[in-house]
mmCIF file of C-alpha atoms and ligand atoms in Angstrom:
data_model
loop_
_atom_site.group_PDB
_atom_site.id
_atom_site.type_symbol
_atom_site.label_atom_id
_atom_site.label_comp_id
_atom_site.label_asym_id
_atom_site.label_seq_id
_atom_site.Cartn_x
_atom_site.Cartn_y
_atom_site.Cartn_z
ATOM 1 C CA UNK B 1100 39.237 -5.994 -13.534
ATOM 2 C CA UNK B 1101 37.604 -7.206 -16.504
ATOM 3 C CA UNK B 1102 36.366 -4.069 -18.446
ATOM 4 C CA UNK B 1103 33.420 -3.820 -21.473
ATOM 5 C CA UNK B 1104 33.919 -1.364 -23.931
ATOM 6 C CA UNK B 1105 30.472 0.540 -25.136
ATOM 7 C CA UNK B 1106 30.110 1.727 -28.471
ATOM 8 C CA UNK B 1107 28.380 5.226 -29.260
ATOM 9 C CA UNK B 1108 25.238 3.363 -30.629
ATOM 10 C CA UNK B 1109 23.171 5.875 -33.427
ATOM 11 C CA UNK B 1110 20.481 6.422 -31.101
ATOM 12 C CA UNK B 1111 22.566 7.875 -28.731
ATOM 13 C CA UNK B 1112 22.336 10.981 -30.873
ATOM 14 C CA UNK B 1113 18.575 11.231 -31.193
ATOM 15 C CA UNK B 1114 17.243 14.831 -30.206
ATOM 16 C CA UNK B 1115 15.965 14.925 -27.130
ATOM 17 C CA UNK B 1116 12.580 17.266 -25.998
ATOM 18 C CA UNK B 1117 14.241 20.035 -26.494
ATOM 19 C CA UNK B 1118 13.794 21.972 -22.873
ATOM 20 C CA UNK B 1119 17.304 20.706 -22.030
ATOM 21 C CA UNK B 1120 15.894 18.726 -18.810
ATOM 22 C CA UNK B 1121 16.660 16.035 -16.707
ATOM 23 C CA UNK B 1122 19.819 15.424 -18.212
ATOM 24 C CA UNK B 1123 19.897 12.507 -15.205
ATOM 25 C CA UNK B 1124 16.978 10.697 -14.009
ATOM 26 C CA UNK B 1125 14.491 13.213 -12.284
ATOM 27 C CA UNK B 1126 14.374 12.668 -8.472
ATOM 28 C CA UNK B 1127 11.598 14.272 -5.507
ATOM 29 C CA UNK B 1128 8.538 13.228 -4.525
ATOM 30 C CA UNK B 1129 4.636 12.337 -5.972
ATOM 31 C CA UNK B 1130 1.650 11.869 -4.236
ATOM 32 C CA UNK B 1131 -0.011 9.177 -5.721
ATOM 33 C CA UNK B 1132 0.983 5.434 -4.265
ATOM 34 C CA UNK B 1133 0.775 6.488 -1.033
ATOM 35 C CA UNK B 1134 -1.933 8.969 -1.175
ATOM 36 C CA UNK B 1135 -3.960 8.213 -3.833
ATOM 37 C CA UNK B 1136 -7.375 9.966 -4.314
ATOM 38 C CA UNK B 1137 -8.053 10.749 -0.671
ATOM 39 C CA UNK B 1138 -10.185 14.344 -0.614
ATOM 40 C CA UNK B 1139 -11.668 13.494 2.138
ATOM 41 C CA UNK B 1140 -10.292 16.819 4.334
ATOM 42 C CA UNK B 1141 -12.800 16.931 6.828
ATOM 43 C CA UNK B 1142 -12.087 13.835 8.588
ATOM 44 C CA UNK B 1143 -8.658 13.950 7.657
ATOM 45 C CA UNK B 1144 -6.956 17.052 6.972
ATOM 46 C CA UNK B 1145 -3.385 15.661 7.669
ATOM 47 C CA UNK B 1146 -3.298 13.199 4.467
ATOM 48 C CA UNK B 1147 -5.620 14.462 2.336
ATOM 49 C CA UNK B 1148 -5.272 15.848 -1.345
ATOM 50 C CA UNK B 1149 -4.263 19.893 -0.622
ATOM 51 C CA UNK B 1150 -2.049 22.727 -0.786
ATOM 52 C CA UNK B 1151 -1.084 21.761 2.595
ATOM 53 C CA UNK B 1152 0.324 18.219 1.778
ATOM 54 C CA UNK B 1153 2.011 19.591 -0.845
ATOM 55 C CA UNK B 1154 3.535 22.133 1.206
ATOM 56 C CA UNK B 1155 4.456 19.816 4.504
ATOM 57 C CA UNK B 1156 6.563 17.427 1.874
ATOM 58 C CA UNK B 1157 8.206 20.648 0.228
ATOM 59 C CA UNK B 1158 9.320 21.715 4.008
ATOM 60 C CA UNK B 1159 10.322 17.835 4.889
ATOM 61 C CA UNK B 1160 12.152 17.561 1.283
ATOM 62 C CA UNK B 1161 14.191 20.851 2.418
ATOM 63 C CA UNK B 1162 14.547 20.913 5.991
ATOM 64 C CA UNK B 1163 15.461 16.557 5.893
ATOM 65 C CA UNK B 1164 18.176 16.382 3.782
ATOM 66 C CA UNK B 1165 16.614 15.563 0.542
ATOM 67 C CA UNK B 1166 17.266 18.455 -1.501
ATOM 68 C CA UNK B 1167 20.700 18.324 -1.262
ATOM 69 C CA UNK B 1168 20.825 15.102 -2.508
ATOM 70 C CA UNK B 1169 18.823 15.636 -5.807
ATOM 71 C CA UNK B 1170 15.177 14.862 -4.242
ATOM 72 C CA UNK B 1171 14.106 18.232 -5.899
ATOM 73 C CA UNK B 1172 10.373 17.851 -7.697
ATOM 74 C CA UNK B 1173 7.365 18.142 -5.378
ATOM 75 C CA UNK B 1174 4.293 16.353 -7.747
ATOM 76 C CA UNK B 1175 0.827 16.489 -7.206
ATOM 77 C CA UNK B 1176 -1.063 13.743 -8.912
ATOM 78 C CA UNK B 1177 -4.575 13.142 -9.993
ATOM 79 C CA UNK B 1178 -7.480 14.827 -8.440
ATOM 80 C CA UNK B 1179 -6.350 18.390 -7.475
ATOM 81 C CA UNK B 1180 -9.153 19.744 -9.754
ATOM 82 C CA UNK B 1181 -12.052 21.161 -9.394
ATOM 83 C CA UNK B 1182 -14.556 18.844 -10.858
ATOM 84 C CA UNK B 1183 -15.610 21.370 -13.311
ATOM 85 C CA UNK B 1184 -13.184 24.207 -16.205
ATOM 86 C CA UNK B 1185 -13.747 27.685 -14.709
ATOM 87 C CA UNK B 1186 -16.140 29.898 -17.115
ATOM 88 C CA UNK B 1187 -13.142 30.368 -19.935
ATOM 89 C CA UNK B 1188 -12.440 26.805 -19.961
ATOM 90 C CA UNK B 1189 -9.493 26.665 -17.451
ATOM 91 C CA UNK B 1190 -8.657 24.285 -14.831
ATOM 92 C CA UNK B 1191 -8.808 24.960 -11.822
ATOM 93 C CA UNK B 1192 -7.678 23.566 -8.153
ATOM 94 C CA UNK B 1193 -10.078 22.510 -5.536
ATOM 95 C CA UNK B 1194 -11.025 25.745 -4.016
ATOM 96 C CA UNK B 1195 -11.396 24.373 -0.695
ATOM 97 C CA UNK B 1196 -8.016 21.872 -0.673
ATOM 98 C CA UNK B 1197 -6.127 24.418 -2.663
ATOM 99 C CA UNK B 1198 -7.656 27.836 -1.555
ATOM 100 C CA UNK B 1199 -4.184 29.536 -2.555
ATOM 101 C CA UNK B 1200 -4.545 28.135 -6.031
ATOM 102 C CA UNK B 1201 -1.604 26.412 -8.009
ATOM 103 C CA UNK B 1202 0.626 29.664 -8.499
ATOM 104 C CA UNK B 1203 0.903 30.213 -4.493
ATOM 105 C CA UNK B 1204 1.404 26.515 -4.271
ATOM 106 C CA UNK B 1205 4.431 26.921 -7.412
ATOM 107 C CA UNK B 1206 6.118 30.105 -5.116
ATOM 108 C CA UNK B 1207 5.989 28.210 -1.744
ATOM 109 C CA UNK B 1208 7.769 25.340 -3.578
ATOM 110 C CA UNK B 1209 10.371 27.480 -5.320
ATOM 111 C CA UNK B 1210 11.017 28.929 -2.500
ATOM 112 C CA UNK B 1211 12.445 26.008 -0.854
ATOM 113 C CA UNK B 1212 14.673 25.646 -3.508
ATOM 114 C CA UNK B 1213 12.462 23.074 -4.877
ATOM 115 C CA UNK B 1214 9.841 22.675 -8.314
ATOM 116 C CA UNK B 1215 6.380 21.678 -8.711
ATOM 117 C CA UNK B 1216 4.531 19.386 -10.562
ATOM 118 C CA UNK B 1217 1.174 18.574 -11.700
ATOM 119 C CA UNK B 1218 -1.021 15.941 -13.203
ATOM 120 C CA UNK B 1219 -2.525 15.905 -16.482
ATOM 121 C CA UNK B 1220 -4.701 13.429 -18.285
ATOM 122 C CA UNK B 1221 -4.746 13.840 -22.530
ATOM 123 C CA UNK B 1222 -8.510 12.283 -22.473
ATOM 124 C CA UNK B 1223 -11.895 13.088 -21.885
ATOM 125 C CA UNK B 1224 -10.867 12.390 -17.833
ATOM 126 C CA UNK B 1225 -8.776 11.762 -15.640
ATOM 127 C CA UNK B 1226 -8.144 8.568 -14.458
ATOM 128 C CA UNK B 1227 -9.943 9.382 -11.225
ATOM 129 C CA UNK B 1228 -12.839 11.230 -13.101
ATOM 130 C CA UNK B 1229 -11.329 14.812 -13.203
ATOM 131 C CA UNK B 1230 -11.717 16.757 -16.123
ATOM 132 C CA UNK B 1231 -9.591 15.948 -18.962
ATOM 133 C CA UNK B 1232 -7.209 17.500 -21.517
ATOM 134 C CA UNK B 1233 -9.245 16.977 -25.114
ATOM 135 C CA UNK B 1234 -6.756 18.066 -28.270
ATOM 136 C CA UNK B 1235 -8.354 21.129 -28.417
ATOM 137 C CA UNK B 1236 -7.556 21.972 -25.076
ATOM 138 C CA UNK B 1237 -3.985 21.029 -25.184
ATOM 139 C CA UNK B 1238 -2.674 24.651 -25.879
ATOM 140 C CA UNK B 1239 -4.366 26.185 -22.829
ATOM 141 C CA UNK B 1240 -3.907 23.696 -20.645
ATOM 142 C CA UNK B 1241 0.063 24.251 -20.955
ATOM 143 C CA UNK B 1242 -0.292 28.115 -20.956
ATOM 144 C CA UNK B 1243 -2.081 27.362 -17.155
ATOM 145 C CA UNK B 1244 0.608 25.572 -15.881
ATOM 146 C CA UNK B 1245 3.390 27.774 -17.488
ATOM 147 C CA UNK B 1246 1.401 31.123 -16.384
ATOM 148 C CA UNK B 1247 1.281 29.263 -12.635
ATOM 149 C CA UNK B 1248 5.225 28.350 -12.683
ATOM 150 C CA UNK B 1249 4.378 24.725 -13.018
ATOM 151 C CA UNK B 1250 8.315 22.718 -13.741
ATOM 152 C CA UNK B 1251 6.526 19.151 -14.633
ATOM 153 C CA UNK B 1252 3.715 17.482 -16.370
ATOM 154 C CA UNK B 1253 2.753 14.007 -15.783
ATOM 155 C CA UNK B 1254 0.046 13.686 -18.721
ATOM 156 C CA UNK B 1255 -1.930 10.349 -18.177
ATOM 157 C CA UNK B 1256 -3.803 8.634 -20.802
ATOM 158 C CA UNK B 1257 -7.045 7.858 -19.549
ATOM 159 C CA UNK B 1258 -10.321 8.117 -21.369
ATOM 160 C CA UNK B 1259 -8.134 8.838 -24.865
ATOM 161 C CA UNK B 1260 -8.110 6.835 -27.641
ATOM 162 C CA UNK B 1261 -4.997 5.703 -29.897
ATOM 163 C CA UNK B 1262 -5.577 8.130 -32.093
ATOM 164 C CA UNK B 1263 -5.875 10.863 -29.942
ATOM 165 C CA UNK B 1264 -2.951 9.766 -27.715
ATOM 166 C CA UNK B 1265 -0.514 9.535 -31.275
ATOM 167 C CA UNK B 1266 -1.825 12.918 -31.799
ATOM 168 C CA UNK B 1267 -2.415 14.530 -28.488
ATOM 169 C CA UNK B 1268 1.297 13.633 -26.952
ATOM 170 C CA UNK B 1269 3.368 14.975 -29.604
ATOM 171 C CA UNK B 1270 1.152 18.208 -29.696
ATOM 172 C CA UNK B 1271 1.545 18.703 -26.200
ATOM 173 C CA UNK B 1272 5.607 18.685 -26.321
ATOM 174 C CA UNK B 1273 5.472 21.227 -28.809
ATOM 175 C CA UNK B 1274 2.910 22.967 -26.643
ATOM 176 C CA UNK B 1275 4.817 22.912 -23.757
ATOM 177 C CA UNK B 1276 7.796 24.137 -25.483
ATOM 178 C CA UNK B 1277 6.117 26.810 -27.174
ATOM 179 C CA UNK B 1278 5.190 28.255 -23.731
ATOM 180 C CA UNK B 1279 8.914 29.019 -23.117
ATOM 181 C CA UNK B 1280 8.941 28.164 -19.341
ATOM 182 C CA UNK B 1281 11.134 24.906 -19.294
ATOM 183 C CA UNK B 1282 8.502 22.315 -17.945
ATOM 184 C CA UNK B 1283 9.577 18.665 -18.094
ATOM 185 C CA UNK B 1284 6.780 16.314 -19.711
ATOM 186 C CA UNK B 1285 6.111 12.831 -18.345
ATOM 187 C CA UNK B 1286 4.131 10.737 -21.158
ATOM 188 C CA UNK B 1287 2.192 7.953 -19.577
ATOM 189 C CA UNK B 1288 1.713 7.179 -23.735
ATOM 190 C CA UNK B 1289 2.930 3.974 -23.558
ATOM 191 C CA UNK B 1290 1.227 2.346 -20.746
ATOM 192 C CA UNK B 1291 -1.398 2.850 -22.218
ATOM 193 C CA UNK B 1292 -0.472 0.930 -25.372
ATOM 194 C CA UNK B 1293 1.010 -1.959 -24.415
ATOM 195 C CA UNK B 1294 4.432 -0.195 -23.931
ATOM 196 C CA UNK B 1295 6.154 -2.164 -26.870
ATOM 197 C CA UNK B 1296 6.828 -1.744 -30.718
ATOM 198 C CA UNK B 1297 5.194 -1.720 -33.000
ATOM 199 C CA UNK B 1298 2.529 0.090 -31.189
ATOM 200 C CA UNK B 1299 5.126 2.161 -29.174
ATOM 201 C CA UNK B 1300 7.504 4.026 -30.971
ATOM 202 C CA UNK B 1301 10.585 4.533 -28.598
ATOM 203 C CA UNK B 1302 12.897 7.144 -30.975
ATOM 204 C CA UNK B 1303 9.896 9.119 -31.201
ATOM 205 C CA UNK B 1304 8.912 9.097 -27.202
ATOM 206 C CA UNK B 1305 12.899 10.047 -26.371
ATOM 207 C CA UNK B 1306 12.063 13.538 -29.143
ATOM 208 C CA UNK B 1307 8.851 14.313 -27.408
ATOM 209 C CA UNK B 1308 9.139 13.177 -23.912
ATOM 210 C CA UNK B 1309 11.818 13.801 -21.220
ATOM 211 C CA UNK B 1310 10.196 10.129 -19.458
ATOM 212 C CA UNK B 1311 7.345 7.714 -19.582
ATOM 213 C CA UNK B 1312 5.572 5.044 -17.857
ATOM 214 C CA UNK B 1313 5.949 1.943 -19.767
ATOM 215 C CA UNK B 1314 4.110 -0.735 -17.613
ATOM 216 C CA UNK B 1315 1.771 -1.231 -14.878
ATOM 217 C CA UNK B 1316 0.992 0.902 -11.600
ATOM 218 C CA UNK B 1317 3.209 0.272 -8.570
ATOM 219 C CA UNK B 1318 1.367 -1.066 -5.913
ATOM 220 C CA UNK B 1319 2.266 -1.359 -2.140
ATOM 221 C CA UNK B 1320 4.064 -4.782 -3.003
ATOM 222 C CA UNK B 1321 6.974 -7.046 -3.178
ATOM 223 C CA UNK B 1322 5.053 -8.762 -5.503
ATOM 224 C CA UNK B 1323 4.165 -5.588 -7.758
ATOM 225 C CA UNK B 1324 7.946 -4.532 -7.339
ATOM 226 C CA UNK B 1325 8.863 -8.142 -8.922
ATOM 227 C CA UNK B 1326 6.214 -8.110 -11.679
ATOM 228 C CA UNK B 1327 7.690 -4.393 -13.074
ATOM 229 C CA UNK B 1328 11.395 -5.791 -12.930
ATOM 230 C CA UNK B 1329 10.577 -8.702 -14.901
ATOM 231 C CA UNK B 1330 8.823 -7.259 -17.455
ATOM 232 C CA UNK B 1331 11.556 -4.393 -17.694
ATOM 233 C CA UNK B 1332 14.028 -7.089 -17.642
ATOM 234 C CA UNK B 1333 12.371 -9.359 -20.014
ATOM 235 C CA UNK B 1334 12.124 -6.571 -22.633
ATOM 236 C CA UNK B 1335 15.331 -4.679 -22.054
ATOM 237 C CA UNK B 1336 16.642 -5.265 -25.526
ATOM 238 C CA UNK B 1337 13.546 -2.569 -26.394
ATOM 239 C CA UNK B 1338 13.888 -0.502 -23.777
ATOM 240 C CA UNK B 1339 17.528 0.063 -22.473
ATOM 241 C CA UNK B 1340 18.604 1.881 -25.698
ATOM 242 C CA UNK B 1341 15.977 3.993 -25.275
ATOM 243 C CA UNK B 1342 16.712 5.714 -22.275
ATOM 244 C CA UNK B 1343 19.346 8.476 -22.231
ATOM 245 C CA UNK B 1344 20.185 11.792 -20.661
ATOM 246 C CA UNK B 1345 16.861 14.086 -21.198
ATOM 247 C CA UNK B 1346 14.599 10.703 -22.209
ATOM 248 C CA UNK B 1347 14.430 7.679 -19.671
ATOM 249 C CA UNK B 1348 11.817 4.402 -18.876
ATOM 250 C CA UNK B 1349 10.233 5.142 -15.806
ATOM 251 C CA UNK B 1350 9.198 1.763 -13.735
ATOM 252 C CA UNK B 1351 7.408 4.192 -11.691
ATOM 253 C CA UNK B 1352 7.543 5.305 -7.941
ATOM 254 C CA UNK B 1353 9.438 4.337 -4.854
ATOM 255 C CA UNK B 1354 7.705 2.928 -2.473
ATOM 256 C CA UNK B 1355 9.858 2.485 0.080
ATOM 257 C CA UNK B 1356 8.681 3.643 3.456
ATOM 258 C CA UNK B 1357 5.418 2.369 3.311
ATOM 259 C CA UNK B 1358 3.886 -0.492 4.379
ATOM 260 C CA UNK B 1359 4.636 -3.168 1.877
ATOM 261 C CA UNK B 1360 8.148 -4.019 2.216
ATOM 262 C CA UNK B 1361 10.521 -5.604 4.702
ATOM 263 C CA UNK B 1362 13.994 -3.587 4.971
ATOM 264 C CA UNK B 1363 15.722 -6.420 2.669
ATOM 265 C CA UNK B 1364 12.878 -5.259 -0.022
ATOM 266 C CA UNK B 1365 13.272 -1.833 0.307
ATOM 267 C CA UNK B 1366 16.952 -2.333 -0.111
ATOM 268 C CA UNK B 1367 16.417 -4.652 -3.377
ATOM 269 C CA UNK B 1368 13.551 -1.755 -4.702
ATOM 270 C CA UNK B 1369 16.269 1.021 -4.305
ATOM 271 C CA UNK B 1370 19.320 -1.017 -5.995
ATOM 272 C CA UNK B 1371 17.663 -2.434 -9.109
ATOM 273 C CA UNK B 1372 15.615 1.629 -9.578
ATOM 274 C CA UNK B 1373 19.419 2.869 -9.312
ATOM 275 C CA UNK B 1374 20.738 0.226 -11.797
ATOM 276 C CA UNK B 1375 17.662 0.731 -14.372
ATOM 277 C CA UNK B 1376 18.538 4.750 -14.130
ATOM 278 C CA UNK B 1377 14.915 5.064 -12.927
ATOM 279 C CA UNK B 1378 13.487 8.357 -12.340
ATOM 280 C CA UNK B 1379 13.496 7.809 -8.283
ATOM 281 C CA UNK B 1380 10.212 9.775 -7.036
ATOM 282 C CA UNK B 1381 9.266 8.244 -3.703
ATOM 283 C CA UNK B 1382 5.672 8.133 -2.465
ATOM 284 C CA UNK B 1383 5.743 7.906 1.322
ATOM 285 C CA UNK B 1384 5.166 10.445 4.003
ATOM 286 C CA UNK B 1385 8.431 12.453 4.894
ATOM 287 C CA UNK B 1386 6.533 13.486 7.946
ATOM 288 C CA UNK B 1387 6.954 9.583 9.448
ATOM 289 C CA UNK B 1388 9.382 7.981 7.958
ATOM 290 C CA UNK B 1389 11.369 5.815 9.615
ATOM 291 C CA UNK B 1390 15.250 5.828 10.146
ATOM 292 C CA UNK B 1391 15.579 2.937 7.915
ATOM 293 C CA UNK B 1392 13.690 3.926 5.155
ATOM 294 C CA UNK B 1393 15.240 7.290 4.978
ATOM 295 C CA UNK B 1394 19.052 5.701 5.221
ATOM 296 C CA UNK B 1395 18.191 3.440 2.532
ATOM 297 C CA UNK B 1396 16.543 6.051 0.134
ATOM 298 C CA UNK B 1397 19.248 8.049 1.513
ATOM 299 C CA UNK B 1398 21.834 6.737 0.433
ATOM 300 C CA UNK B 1399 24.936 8.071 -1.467
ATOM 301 C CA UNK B 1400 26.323 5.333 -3.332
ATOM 302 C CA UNK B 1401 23.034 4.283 -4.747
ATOM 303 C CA UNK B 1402 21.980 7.916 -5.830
ATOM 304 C CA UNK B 1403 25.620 8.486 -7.459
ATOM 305 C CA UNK B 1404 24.974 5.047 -9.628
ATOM 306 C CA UNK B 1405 21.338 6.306 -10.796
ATOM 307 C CA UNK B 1406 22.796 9.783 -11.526
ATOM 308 C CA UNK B 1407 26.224 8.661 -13.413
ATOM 309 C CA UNK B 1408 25.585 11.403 -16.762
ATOM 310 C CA UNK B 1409 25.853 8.828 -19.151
ATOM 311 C CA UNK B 1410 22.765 7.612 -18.376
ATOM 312 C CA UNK B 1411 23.075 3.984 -19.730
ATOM 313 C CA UNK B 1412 20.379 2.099 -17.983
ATOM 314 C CA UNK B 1413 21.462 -1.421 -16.235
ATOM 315 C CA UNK B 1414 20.617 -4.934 -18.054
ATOM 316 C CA UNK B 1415 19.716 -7.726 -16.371
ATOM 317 C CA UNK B 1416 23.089 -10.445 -17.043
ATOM 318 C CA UNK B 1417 21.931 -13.554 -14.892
ATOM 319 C CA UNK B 1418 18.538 -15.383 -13.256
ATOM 320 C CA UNK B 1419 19.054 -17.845 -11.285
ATOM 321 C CA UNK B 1420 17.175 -19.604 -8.821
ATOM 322 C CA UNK B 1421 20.340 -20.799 -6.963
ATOM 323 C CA UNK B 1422 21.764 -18.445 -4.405
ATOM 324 C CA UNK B 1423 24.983 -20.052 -4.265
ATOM 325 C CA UNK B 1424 26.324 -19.084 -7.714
ATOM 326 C CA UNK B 1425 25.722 -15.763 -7.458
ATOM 327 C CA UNK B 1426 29.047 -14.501 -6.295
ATOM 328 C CA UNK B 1427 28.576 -10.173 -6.244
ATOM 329 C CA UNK B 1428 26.693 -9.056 -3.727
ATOM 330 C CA UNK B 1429 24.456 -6.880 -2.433
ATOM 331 C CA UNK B 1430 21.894 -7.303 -5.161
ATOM 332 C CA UNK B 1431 18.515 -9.190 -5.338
ATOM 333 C CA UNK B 1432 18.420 -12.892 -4.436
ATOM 334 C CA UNK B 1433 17.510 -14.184 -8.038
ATOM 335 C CA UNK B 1434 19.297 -11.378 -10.195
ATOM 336 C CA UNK B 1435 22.343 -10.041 -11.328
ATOM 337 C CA UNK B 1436 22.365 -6.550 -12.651
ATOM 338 C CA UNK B 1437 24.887 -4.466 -14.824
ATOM 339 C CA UNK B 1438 25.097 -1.154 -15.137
ATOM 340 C CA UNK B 1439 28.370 1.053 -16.333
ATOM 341 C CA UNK B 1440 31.750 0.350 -17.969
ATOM 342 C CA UNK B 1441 33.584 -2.299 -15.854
ATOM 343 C CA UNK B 1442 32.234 -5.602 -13.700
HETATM 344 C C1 LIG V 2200 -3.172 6.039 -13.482
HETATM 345 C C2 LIG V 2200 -1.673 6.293 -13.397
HETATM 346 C C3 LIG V 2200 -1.250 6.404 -11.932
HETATM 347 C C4 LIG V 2200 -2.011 7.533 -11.259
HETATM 348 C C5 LIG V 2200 -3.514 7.303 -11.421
HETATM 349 C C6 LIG V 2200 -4.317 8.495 -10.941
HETATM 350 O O1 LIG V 2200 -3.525 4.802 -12.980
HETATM 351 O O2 LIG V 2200 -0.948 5.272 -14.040
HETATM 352 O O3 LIG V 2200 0.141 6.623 -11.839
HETATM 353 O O4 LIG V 2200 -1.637 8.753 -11.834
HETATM 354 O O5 LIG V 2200 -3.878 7.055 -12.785
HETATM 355 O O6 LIG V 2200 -5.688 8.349 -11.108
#
């Protein structure tokens, strides 16, 4: 066995947000490719946007198997909110899709064994039109979600300009720390800026953030799948070394189960998440999903890979259009990974 020999590169001993998190890439569940914006509860209570989706997944995540295996963060995405602060200038759920409010929500989860967490935008809006988190709003906003028991932040950049985002993100780390309930932070920063240096400053993101969205949305694609992998792939000499334990890329959800992929897709989706050390949230119903699905986001080997603790994320070694000369196996048709110490 031929073996490669990493050295301790400096930026392996860059501070990381100091809350001590996801120390390995964050795993559970988020709302959004699968159930997007739907508040439609009246005609269709069973998928809609409200305390009782939230709760249903928590139940499947813990009664399914999931938990034990690291699935452990319930997220709610955009448009929870009421479209309007409360009179003190507080958000506030939906009353009628969350009449329990956010803190019930929080203690339902926890009590499963499992964390909660919500969906921020650092703008004027959300990206669906909810209202936003302005800089001068930043401090509350993380003393809500602390006060409700709230474990993550996903804080979107919609609406903000690039001056407000390369003053609004760092503010809210120290924010959230400042609160003193550990709360893991999820920059969508640089997405929104092109996700590559100059513009994006990687040392700075793995201080502030414990993991951001670098690219484009997933969509309910092969395609979309192929389009994120090639950019990571094609810009890994930026973006491997930034990832770590506490501070890792996030090529953004799973989206196995749904409707998009064949079995041989869903396969490919999991093994190249698992070789980038990808934060592996899935966004598909628990309530329906198939055998398949489940064995294949199930599945030990792959979950083991994506949570080694060193954390190095996988490079892409070969492309080739020729099947034949590809000689390991069970990876993508065109690509060879790499990911650990020995090939
Ligand atoms: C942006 C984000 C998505 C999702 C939507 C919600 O597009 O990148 O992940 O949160 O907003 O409106």
């Amino acid at each position: 066995m031929k073996c490669v020999v990493f050295l301790l590169l400096p930026h392996a001993f860059s501070l990381a947000l100091e809350n001590g998190l996801m120390r390995t890439p964050p795993m559970g569940w988020l709302a959004w490719e699968r159930f997007r914006c739907n508040i439609d509860c009246k005609t269709d209570p069973h998928n809609c946007i409200s305390e009782r989706l939230f709760m249903e997944m928590a139940d499947h995540l813990a009664m399914d198997g999931w938990r034990e295996l690291g699935y452990e963060y319930v997220n709610i995405d955009d448009c929870w909110m009421a479209k309007n602060r409360d009179m003190m200038g507080h958000l506030i759920p939906d009353p009628e899709r969350f009449p329990r409010g956010i803190k019930a929500l929080a203690d339902y989860v926890h009590s499963r064994g499992l964390k909660l967490g919500i969906y921020g935008d650092l703008g004027t809006h959300t990206c669906a039109g909810y209202p936003g988190t302005t800089l001068n709003r930043i401090e509350q906003d993380a003393l809500t979600f602390a006060q409700w028991g709230v474990d993550m932040l996903k804080l979107d950049g919609c609406y903000s300009s690039a001056d407000e985002q390369a003053q609004g993100y760092p503010k809210m780390s120290k924010a959230l720390n400042a609160t003193g309930r550990p709360i893991a932070y999820s920059c969508s920063w640089p997405a929104y800026r092109g996700g590559l240096p100059p513009e994006v400053n990687y040392t700075l993101l793995a201080n502030i953030c414990n993991l951001w969205r670098n690219f484009d949305d997933i969509q309910d694609s092969w395609e979309s799948v192929l389009s994120i992998v090639e950019w990571f792939s094609k810009n890994q000499g930026v973006l491997q070394p930034a990832a770590g334990p506490g501070h890792w890329n996030d090529p953004d959800m799973l989206i196995i189960g749904n409707f998009g992929l064949s079995l041989e897709q869903s396969k490919s989706q999991m093994a190249l998440w698992t070789i980038m050390a990808a934060p592996l949230f899935m966004s598909t119903d628990l309530r329906i999903i198939s055998e398949s699905a489940k064995e294949i986001l199930q599945n030990k080997l792959m979950i083991k890979i994506n949570q080694d603790p060193l954390g190095i994320q996988g490079r892409r070694i070969l492309q080739s259009e020729d099947r034949h000369a590809i000689s390991l196996h069970s990876l993508p048709r065109t690509a060879q990974f790499y990911r650990g110490h020995c090939l």
